[in-house]
mmCIF file of C-alpha atoms and ligand atoms in Angstrom:
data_model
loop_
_atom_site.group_PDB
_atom_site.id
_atom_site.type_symbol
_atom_site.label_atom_id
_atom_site.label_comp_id
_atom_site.label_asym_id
_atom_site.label_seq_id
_atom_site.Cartn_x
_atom_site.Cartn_y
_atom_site.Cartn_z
ATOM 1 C CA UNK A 14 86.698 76.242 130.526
ATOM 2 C CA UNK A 15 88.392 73.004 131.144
ATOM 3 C CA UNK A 16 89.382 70.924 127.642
ATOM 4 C CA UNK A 17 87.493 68.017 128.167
ATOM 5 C CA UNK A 18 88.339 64.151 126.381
ATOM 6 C CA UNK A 19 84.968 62.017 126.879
ATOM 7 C CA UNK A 20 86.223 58.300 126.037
ATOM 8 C CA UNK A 21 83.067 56.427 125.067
ATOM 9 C CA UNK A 22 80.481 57.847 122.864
ATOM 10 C CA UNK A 23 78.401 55.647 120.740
ATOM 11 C CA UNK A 24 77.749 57.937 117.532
ATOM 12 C CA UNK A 25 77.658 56.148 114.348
ATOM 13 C CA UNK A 26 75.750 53.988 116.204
ATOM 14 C CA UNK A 27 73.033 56.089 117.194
ATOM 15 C CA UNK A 28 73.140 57.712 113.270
ATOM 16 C CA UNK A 29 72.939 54.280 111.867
ATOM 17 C CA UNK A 30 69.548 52.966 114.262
ATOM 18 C CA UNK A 31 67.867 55.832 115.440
ATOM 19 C CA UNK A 32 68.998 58.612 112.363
ATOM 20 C CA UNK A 33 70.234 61.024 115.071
ATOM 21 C CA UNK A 34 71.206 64.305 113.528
ATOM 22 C CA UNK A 35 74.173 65.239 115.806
ATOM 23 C CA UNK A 36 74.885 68.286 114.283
ATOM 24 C CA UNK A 37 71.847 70.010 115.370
ATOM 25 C CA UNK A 38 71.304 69.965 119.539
ATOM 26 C CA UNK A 39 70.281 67.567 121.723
ATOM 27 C CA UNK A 40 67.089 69.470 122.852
ATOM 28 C CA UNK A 41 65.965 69.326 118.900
ATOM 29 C CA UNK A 42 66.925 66.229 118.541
ATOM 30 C CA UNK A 43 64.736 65.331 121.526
ATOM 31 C CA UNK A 44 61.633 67.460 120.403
ATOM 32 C CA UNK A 45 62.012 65.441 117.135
ATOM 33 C CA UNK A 46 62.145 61.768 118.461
ATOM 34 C CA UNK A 47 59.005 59.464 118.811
ATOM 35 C CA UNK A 48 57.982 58.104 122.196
ATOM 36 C CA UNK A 49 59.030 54.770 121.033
ATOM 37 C CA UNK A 50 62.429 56.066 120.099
ATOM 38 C CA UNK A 51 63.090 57.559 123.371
ATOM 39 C CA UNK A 52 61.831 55.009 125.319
ATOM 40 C CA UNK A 53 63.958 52.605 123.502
ATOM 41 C CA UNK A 54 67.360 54.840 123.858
ATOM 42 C CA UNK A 55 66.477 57.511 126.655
ATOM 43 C CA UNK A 56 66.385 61.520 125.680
ATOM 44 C CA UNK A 57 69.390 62.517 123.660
ATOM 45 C CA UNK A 58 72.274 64.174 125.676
ATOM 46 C CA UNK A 59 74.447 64.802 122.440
ATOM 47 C CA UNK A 60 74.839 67.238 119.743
ATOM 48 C CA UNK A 61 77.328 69.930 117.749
ATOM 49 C CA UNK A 62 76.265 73.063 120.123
ATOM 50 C CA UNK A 63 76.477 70.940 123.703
ATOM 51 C CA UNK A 64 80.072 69.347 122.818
ATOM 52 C CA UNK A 65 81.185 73.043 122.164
ATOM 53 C CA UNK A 66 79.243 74.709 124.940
ATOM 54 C CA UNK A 67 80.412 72.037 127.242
ATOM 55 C CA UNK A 68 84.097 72.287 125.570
ATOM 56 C CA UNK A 69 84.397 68.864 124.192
ATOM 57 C CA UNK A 70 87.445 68.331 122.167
ATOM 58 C CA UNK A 71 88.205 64.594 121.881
ATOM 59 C CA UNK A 72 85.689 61.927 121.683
ATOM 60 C CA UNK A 73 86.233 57.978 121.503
ATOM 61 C CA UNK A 74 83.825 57.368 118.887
ATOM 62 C CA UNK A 75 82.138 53.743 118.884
ATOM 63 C CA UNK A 76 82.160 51.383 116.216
ATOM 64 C CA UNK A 77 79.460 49.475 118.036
ATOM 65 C CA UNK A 78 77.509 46.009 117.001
ATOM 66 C CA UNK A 79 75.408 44.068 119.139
ATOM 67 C CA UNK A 80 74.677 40.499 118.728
ATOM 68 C CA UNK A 81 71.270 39.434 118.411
ATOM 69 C CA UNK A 82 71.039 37.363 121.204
ATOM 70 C CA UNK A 83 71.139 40.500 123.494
ATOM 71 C CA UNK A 84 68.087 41.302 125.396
ATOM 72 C CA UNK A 85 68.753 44.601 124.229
ATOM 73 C CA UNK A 86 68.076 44.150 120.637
ATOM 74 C CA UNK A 87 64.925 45.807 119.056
ATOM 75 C CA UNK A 88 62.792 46.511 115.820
ATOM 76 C CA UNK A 89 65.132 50.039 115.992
ATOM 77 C CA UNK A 90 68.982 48.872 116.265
ATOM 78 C CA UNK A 91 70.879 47.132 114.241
ATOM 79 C CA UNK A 92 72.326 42.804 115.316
ATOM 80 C CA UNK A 93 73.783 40.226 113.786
ATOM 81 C CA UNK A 94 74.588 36.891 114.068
ATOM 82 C CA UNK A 95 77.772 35.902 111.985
ATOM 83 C CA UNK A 96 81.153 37.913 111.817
ATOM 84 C CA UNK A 97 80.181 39.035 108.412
ATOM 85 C CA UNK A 98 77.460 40.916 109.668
ATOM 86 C CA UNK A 99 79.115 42.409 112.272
ATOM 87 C CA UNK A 100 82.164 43.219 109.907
ATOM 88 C CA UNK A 101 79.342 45.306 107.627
ATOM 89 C CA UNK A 102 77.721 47.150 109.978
ATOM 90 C CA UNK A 103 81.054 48.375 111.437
ATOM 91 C CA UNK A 104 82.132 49.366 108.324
ATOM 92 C CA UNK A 105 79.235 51.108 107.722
ATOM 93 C CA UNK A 106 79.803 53.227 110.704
ATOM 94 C CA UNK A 107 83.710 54.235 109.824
ATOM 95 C CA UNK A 108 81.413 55.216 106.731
ATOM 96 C CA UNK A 109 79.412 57.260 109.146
ATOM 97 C CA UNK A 110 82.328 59.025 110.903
ATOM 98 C CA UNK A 111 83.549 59.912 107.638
ATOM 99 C CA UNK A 112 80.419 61.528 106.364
ATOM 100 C CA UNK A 113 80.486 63.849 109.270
ATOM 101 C CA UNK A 114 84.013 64.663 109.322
ATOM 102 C CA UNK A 115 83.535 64.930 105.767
ATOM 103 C CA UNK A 116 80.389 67.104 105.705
ATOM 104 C CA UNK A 117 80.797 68.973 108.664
ATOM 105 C CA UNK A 118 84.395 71.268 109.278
ATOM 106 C CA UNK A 119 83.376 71.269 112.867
ATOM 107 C CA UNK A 120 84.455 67.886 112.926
ATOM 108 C CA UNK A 121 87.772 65.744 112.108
ATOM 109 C CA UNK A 122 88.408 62.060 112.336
ATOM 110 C CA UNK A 123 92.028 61.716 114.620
ATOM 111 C CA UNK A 124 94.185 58.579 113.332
ATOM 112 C CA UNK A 125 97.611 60.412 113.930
ATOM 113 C CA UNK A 126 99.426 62.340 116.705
ATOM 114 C CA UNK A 127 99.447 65.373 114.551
ATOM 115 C CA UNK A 128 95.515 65.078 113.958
ATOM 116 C CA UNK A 129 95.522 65.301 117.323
ATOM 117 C CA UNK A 130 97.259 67.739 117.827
ATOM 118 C CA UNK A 131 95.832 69.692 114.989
ATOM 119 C CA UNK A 132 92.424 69.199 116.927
ATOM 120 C CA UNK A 133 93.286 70.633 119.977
ATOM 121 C CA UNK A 134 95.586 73.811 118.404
ATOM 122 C CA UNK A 135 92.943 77.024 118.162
ATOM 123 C CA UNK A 136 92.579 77.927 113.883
ATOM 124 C CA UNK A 137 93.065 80.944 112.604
ATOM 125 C CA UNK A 138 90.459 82.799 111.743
ATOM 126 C CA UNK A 139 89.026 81.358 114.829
ATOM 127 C CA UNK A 140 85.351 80.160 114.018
ATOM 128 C CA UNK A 141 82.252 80.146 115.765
ATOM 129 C CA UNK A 142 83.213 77.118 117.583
ATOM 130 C CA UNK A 143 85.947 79.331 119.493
ATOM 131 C CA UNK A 144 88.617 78.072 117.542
ATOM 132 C CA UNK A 145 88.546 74.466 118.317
ATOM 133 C CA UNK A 146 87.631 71.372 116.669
ATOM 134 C CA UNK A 147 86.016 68.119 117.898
ATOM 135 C CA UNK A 148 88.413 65.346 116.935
ATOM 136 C CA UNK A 149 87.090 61.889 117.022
ATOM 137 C CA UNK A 150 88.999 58.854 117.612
ATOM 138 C CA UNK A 151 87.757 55.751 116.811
ATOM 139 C CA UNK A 152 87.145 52.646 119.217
ATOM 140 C CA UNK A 153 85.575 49.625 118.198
ATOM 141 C CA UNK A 154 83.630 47.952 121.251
ATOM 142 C CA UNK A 155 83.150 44.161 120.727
ATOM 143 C CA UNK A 156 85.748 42.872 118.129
ATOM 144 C CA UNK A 157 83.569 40.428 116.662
ATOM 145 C CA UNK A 158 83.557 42.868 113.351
ATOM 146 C CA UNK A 159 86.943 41.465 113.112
ATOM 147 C CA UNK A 160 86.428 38.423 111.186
ATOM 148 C CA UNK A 161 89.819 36.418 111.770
ATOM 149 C CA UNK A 162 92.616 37.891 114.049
ATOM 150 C CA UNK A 163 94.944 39.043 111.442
ATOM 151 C CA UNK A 164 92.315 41.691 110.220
ATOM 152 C CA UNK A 165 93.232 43.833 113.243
ATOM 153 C CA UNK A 166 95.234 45.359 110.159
ATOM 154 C CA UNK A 167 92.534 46.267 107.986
ATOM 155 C CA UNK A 168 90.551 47.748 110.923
ATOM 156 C CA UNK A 169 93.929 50.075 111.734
ATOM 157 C CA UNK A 170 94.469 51.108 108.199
ATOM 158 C CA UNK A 171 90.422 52.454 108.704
ATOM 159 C CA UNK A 172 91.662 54.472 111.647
ATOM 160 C CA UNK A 173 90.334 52.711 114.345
ATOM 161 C CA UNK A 174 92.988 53.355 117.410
ATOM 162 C CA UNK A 175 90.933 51.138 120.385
ATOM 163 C CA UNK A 176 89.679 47.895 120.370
ATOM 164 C CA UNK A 177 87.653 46.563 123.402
ATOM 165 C CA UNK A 178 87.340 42.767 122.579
ATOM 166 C CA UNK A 179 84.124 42.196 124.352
ATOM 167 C CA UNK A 180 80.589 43.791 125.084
ATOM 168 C CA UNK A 181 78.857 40.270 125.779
ATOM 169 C CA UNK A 182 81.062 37.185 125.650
ATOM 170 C CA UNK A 183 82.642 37.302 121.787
ATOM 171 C CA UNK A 184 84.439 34.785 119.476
ATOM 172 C CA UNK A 185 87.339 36.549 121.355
ATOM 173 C CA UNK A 186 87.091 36.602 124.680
ATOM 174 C CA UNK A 187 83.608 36.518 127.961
ATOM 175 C CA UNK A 188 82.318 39.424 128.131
ATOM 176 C CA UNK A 189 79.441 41.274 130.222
ATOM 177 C CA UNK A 190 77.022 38.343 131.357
ATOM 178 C CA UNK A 191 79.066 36.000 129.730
ATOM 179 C CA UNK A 192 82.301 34.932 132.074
ATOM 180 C CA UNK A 193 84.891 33.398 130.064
ATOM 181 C CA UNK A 194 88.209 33.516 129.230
ATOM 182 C CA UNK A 195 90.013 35.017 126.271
ATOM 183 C CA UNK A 196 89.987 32.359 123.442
ATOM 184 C CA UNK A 197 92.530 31.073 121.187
ATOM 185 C CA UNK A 198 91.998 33.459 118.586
ATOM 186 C CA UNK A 199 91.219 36.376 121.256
ATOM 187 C CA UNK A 200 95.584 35.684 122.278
ATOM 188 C CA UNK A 201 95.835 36.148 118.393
ATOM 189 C CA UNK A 202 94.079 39.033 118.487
ATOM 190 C CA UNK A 203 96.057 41.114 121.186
ATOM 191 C CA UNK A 204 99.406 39.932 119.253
ATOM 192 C CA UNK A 205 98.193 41.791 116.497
ATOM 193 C CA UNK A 206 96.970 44.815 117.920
ATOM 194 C CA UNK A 207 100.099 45.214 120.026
ATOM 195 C CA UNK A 208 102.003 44.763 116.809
ATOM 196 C CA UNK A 209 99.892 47.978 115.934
ATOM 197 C CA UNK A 210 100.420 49.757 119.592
ATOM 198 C CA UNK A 211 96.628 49.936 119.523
ATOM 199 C CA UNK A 212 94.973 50.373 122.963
ATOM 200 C CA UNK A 213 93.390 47.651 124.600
ATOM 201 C CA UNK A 214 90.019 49.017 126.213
ATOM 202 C CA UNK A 215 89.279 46.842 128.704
ATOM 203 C CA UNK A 216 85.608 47.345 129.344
ATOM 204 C CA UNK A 217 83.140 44.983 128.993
ATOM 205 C CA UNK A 218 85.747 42.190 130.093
ATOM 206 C CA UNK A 219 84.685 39.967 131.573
ATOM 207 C CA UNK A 220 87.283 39.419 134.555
ATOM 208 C CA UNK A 221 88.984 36.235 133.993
ATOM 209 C CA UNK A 222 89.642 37.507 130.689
ATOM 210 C CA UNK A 223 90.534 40.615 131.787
ATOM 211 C CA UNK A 224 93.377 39.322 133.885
ATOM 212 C CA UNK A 225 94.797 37.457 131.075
ATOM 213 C CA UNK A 226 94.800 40.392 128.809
ATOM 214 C CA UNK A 227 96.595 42.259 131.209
ATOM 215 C CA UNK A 228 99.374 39.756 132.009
ATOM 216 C CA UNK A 229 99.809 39.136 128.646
ATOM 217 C CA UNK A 230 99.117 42.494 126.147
ATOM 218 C CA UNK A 231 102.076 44.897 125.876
ATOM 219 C CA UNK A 232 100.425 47.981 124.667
ATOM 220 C CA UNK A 233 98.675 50.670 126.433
ATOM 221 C CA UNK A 234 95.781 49.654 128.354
ATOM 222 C CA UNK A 235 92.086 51.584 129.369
ATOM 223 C CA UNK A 236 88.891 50.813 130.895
ATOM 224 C CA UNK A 237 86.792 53.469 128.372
ATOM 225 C CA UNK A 238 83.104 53.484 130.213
ATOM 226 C CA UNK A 239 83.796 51.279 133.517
ATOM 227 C CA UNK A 240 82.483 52.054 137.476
ATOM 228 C CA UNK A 241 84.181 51.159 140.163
ATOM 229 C CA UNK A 242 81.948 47.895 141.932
ATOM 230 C CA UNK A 243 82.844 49.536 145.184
ATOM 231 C CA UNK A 244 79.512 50.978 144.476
ATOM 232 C CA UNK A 245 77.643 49.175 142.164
ATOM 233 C CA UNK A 246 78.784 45.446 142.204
ATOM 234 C CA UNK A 247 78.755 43.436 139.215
ATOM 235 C CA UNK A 248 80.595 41.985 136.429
ATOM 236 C CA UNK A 249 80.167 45.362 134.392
ATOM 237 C CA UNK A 250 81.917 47.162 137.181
ATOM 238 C CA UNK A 251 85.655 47.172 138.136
ATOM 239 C CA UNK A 252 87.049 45.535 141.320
ATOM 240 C CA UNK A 253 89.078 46.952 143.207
ATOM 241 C CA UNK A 254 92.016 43.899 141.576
ATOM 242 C CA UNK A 255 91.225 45.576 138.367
ATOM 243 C CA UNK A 256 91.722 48.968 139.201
ATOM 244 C CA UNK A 257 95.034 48.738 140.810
ATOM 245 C CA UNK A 258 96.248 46.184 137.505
ATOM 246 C CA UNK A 259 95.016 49.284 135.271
ATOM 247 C CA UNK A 260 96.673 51.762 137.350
ATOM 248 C CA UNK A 261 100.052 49.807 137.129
ATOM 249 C CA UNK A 262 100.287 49.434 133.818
ATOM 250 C CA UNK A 263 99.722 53.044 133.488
ATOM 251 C CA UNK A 264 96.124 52.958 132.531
ATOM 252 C CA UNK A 265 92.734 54.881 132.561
ATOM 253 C CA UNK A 266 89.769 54.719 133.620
ATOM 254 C CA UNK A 267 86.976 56.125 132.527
ATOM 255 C CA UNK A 268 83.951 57.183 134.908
ATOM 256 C CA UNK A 269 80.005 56.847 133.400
ATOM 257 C CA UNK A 270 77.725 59.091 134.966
ATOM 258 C CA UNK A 271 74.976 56.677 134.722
ATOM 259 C CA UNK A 272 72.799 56.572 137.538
ATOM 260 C CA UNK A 273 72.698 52.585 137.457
ATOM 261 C CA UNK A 274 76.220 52.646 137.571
ATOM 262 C CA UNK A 275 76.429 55.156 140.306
ATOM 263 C CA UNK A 276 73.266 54.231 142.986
ATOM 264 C CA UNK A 277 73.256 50.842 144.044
ATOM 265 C CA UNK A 278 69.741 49.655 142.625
ATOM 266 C CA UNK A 279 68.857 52.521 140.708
ATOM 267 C CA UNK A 280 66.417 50.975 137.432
ATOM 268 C CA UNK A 281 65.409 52.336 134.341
ATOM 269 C CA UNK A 282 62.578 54.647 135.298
ATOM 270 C CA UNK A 283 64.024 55.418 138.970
ATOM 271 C CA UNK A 284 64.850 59.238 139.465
ATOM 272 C CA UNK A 285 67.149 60.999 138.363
ATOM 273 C CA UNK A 286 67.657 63.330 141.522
ATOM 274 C CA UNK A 287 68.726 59.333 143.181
ATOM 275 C CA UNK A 288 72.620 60.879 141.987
ATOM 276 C CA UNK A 289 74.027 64.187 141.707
ATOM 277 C CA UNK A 290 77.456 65.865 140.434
ATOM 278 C CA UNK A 291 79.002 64.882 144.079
ATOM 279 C CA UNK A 292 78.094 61.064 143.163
ATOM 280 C CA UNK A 293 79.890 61.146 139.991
ATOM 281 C CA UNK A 294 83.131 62.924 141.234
ATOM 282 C CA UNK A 295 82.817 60.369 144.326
ATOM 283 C CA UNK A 296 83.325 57.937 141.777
ATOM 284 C CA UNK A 297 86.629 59.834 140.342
ATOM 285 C CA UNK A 298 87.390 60.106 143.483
ATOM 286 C CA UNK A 299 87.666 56.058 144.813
ATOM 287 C CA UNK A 300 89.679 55.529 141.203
ATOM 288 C CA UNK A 301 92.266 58.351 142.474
ATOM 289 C CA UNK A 302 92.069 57.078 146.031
ATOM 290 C CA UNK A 303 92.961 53.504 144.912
ATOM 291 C CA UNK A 304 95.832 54.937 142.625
ATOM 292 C CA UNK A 305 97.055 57.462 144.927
ATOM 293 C CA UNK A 306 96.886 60.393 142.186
ATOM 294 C CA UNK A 307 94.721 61.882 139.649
ATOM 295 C CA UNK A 308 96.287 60.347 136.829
ATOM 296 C CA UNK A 309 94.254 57.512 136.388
ATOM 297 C CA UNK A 310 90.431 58.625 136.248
ATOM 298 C CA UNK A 311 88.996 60.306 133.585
ATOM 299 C CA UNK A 312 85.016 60.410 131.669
ATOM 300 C CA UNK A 313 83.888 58.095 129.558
ATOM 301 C CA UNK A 314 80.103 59.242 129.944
ATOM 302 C CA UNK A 315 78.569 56.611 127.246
ATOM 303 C CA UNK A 316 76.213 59.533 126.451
ATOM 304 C CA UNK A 317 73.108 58.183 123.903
ATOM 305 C CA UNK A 318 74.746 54.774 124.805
ATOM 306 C CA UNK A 319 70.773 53.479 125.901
ATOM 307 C CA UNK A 320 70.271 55.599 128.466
ATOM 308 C CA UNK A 321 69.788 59.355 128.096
ATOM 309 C CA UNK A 322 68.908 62.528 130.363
ATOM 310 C CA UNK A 323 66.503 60.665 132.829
ATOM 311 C CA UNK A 324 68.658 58.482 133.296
ATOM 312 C CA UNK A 325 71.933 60.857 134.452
ATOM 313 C CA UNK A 326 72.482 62.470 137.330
ATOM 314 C CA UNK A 327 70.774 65.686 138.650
ATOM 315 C CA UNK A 328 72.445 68.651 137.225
ATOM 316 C CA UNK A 329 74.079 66.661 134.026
ATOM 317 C CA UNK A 330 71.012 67.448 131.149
ATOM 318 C CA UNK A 331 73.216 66.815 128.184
ATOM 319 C CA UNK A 332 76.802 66.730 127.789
ATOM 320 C CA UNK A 333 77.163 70.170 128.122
ATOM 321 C CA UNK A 334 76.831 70.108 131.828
ATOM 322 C CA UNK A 335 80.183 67.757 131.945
ATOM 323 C CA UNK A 336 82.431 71.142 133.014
ATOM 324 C CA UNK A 337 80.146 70.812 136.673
ATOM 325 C CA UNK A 338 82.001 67.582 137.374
ATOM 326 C CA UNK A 339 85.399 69.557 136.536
ATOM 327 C CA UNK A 340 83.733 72.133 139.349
ATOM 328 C CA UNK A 341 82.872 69.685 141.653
ATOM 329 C CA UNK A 342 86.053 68.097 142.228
ATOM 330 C CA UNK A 343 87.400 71.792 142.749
ATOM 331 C CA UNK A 344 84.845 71.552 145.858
ATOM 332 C CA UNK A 345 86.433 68.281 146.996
ATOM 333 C CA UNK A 346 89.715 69.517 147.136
ATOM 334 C CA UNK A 347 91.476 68.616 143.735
ATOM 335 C CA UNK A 348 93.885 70.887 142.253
ATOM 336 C CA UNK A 349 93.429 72.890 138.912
ATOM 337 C CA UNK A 350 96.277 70.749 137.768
ATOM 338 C CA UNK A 351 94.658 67.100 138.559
ATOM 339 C CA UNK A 352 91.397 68.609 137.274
ATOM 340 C CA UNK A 353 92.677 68.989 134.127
ATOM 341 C CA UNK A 354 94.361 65.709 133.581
ATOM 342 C CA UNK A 355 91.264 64.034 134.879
ATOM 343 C CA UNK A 356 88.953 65.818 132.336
ATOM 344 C CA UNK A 357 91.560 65.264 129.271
ATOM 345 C CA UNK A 358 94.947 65.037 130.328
ATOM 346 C CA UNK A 359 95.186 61.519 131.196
ATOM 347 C CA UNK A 360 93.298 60.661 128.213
ATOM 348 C CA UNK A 361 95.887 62.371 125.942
ATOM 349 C CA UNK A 362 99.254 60.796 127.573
ATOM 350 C CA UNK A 363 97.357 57.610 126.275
ATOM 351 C CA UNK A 364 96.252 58.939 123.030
ATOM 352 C CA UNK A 365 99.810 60.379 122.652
ATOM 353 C CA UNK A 366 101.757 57.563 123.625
ATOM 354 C CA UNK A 367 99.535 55.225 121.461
ATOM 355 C CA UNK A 368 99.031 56.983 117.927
ATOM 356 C CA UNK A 369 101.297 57.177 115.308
ATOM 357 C CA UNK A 370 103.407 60.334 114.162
HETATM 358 ZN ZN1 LIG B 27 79.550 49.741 126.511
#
């Protein structure tokens, strides 16, 4: 079984608005859920026995906060409308990550290069879990927690490792919906982070900041959860501009497979059989086309990010089913060797070139 790294999973998130207990399985968790629940945030795809089965053993864990003026927001999830706010709730998840890492051996938070690789080295006795732990990373998407740019600090010393300044437009820089460029205090911001070597996730940018950020921010850059708009145009989506700036600067991109971000006019409620495996290893596939190699595509499946089993391709239930990409781009051609470094090795050249001893 391939290692896999999945970039962009919104966990605290889901614990703090929905009370997701992701230690038990998905399939419980989905048994358990009320029909408003899951019609608000899809059929869960996540949980303790799936990331093992499906050999998970890095996630990008979320520190996510959505403004209230989103058309997403509901009686279930958490908004705000001032930085304060936004600061709290993200702190409460970090609270969150802790708890589990805390309560749970299975899991460990990863804010160092050793934690990492302590994550990834089999333990001795080897536990149920086949020896391995799931190491979570943390990745703040939307920056707005971040009351004033020089807090970027405070938010490192908490172990978060990513920052992606937007999700909608933010007091930093446009975001998805919301074109703009970065603002004043969004150039502040990257200063600070690169002070910290943190990685820049791109995602969610929207593109005029986007360019800026990359002309301008030192430090390792991603795209977490981003398509390619070859397929599905849009501002959420990546040009084809984008993807070659992300490539050169030695960055990552991670696929979703998300049917709406896979099948040009798929909607909430379309079917699921409207994308398969093959779509989402297409999709790897025009990201290693465009860079000429594998080392540039990666997942970042968003899993219980709003959308959930009806809403991923046929063949992916939960996450679980991720090693079938992994076998599907052996059926396209790729070598063990690129397989592995697009199902966790490119993710750990940036998570080992970013973190600190
Ligand atoms: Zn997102």
């Amino acid at each position: 079984m391939t290692l896999i790294v999945d970039a962009h999973e919104d966990i605290a998130w889901n614990i703090l608005c929905y009370g997701r207990d992701y230690t038990r399985s998905a399939l419980v968790t989905r048994a358990q859920e009320t029909e408003a629940v899951i019609a608000e945030t899809g059929l869960a795809t996540l949980g303790l026995p799936e990331w093992l089965a499906g050999g998970v053993g890095v996630i990008f864990g979320t520190l996510f906060t959505r403004p209230r003026r989103s058309k997403f927001a509901s009686p279930f999830s958490k908004s705000y409308t001032t930085a304060e706010e936004a600061f709290s709730q993200a702190m409460q998840q970090i609270d969150i990550y802790r708890r589990l890492a805390d309560e749970h051996n299975q899991f460990r938070l990863i804010a160092t290069r050793s934690d990492l690789e302590d994550a990834l080295a089999p333990r001795q006795p080897p536990p149920e879990n086949g020896g391995r732990q799931i190491g979570i990373v943390l990745l703040m998407e939307n920056a707005d927690p971040i009351r004033k740019p020089d807090e970027v600090e405070r938010w490192y010393d908490e172990g978060v490792r990513l920052i992606g300044p937007a999700w909608m437009g933010t007091r930093y820089c446009g975001g998805t919906g919301e074109p703009g460029p970065l603002t004043d205090d969004g150039v502040r911001l990257l200063r600070y982070m690169q002070d910290l070597n943190l990685v820049l996730d791109t995602s969610h940018m929207a593109e005029q900041a986007f360019f800026q950020a990359i002309d301008r921010y030192g430090g390792p850059v991603i795209a977490s959860h981003s398509n390619p708009r070859h397929y599905v145009n849009g501002d959420r989506h990546l040009s084809d501009d984008m993807i070659r700036a992300l490539v050169q600067r030695d960055g990552v991109i991670g696929i979703v497979p998300f049917n709406k971000f896979l099948v040009p006019g798929w909607e909430r409620g379309d079917r699921k059989d409207a994308a398969s495996v093959s779509t989402i290893v297409r999709a790897i596939d025009y990201v290693c086309q465009r860079a000429g190699d594998a080392q540039h595509a990666g997942l970042g499946t968003d899993f219980d990010g709003g959308f959930g089993a009806e809403a991923t391709p046929a063949g992916i239930d939960t996450i679980a089913d991720l090693q079938k990409i992994g076998d599907g781009l052996r059926e396209a051609g790729y070598t063990s060797s690129d397989i592995e470094a697009v199902m966790s090795g490119n993710w750990l050249r940036v998570l080992r070139r970013s973190l600190p001893d």
